[in-house]
Amino acid sequence: MGNTVSGGLQVYDIDHNQITGTAFLGAVGSDWRVSGVGNFSSVPGETDVIMRNTTTGGLQVYDIANNQITGSAFLGTVGLDWQFAGVAPVHGPGTSDLVLRNVISGAFQVYNIANNQITGSASLGSVGLDWQLGGLAANPPSGANANAQLVQAMAGFGGGAAGLSEAVPLADNPSQQPLLTTPQHA
């Protein structure tokens, strides 16, 4: 968790729906917000935190093992009109990728991250701003046939949440197929 006043980072260990321990990791500054948790370092079993600077758009990864920060890396800067949409192994198993959405155009962009570096990016397409991202899922989360999906929640059409029939599987090469399409309505 991140404290928005002090900039402090706190880890909570959870086992069987109970907090079993906590650890204070340090303070990064009040203008940094936790964007997601995943494996950006490519170290098996390690959980990393990606943070974003609300003033500059900078992205920073903190590697965490045994409730301690073991390393960090600055990934770069993205415009403030891009917001965090999710973390999932979109380009393949082994590491987590960052998905951002442009709040002006509705475009989605995936940033492939391995060894704490951006190794590539691809457009996932765009949808109208009246659609909100309901979540990211990887099924299965690892393995040669990992399949990442964006699942959208429908808003503004009176239809409620979109079902899994609206989830579009990612092609083998995400740069060759737009992931998102305009929703079809009766």
mmCIF file of N, CA and C in Angstrom, residues 1-2 9-15 18-25 67:
data_model
loop_
_atom_site.group_PDB
_atom_site.id
_atom_site.type_symbol
_atom_site.label_atom_id
_atom_site.label_comp_id
_atom_site.label_asym_id
_atom_site.label_seq_id
_atom_site.Cartn_x
_atom_site.Cartn_y
_atom_site.Cartn_z
ATOM 1 N N MET A 1 0.845 -1.174 0.000
ATOM 2 C CA MET A 1 0.000 0.000 0.000
ATOM 3 C C MET A 1 0.888 1.235 0.000
ATOM 4 N N GLY A 2 0.356 2.296 -0.576
ATOM 5 C CA GLY A 2 1.075 3.556 -0.593
ATOM 6 C C GLY A 2 0.322 4.617 0.182
ATOM 7 N N LEU A 9 5.626 3.261 1.679
ATOM 8 C CA LEU A 9 5.166 1.993 1.106
ATOM 9 C C LEU A 9 5.140 0.930 2.193
ATOM 10 N N GLN A 10 4.033 0.217 2.280
ATOM 11 C CA GLN A 10 3.847 -0.819 3.290
ATOM 12 C C GLN A 10 3.402 -2.096 2.585
ATOM 13 N N VAL A 11 3.993 -3.221 2.959
ATOM 14 C CA VAL A 11 3.612 -4.525 2.427
ATOM 15 C C VAL A 11 2.832 -5.265 3.498
ATOM 16 N N TYR A 12 1.729 -5.883 3.075
ATOM 17 C CA TYR A 12 0.942 -6.723 3.975
ATOM 18 C C TYR A 12 0.998 -8.153 3.454
ATOM 19 N N ASP A 13 1.489 -9.080 4.273
ATOM 20 C CA ASP A 13 1.481 -10.492 3.919
ATOM 21 C C ASP A 13 0.115 -11.054 4.272
ATOM 22 N N ILE A 14 -0.512 -11.740 3.322
ATOM 23 C CA ILE A 14 -1.850 -12.285 3.533
ATOM 24 C C ILE A 14 -1.823 -13.774 3.228
ATOM 25 N N ASP A 15 -2.329 -14.559 4.172
ATOM 26 C CA ASP A 15 -2.423 -16.000 4.008
ATOM 27 C C ASP A 15 -3.780 -16.452 4.513
ATOM 28 N N GLN A 18 -6.090 -13.722 5.882
ATOM 29 C CA GLN A 18 -5.687 -13.062 7.123
ATOM 30 C C GLN A 18 -4.332 -12.391 6.922
ATOM 31 N N ILE A 19 -4.176 -11.206 7.493
ATOM 32 C CA ILE A 19 -2.880 -10.528 7.467
ATOM 33 C C ILE A 19 -1.971 -11.240 8.457
ATOM 34 N N THR A 20 -0.845 -11.747 7.954
ATOM 35 C CA THR A 20 0.085 -12.499 8.795
ATOM 36 C C THR A 20 1.349 -11.718 9.114
ATOM 37 N N GLY A 21 1.544 -10.587 8.468
ATOM 38 C CA GLY A 21 2.715 -9.777 8.737
ATOM 39 C C GLY A 21 2.688 -8.503 7.920
ATOM 40 N N THR A 22 3.481 -7.536 8.342
ATOM 41 C CA THR A 22 3.612 -6.279 7.615
ATOM 42 C C THR A 22 5.072 -5.864 7.602
ATOM 43 N N ALA A 23 5.425 -5.058 6.640
ATOM 44 C CA ALA A 23 6.780 -4.517 6.570
ATOM 45 C C ALA A 23 6.726 -3.152 5.902
ATOM 46 N N PHE A 24 7.388 -2.181 6.511
ATOM 47 C CA PHE A 24 7.516 -0.855 5.920
ATOM 48 C C PHE A 24 8.706 -0.890 4.975
ATOM 49 N N LEU A 25 8.482 -0.534 3.711
ATOM 50 C CA LEU A 25 9.540 -0.603 2.708
ATOM 51 C C LEU A 25 10.337 0.682 2.583
ATOM 52 N N ASN A 67 9.921 -9.128 1.635
ATOM 53 C CA ASN A 67 9.450 -7.858 2.207
ATOM 54 C C ASN A 67 10.529 -6.783 2.274
#
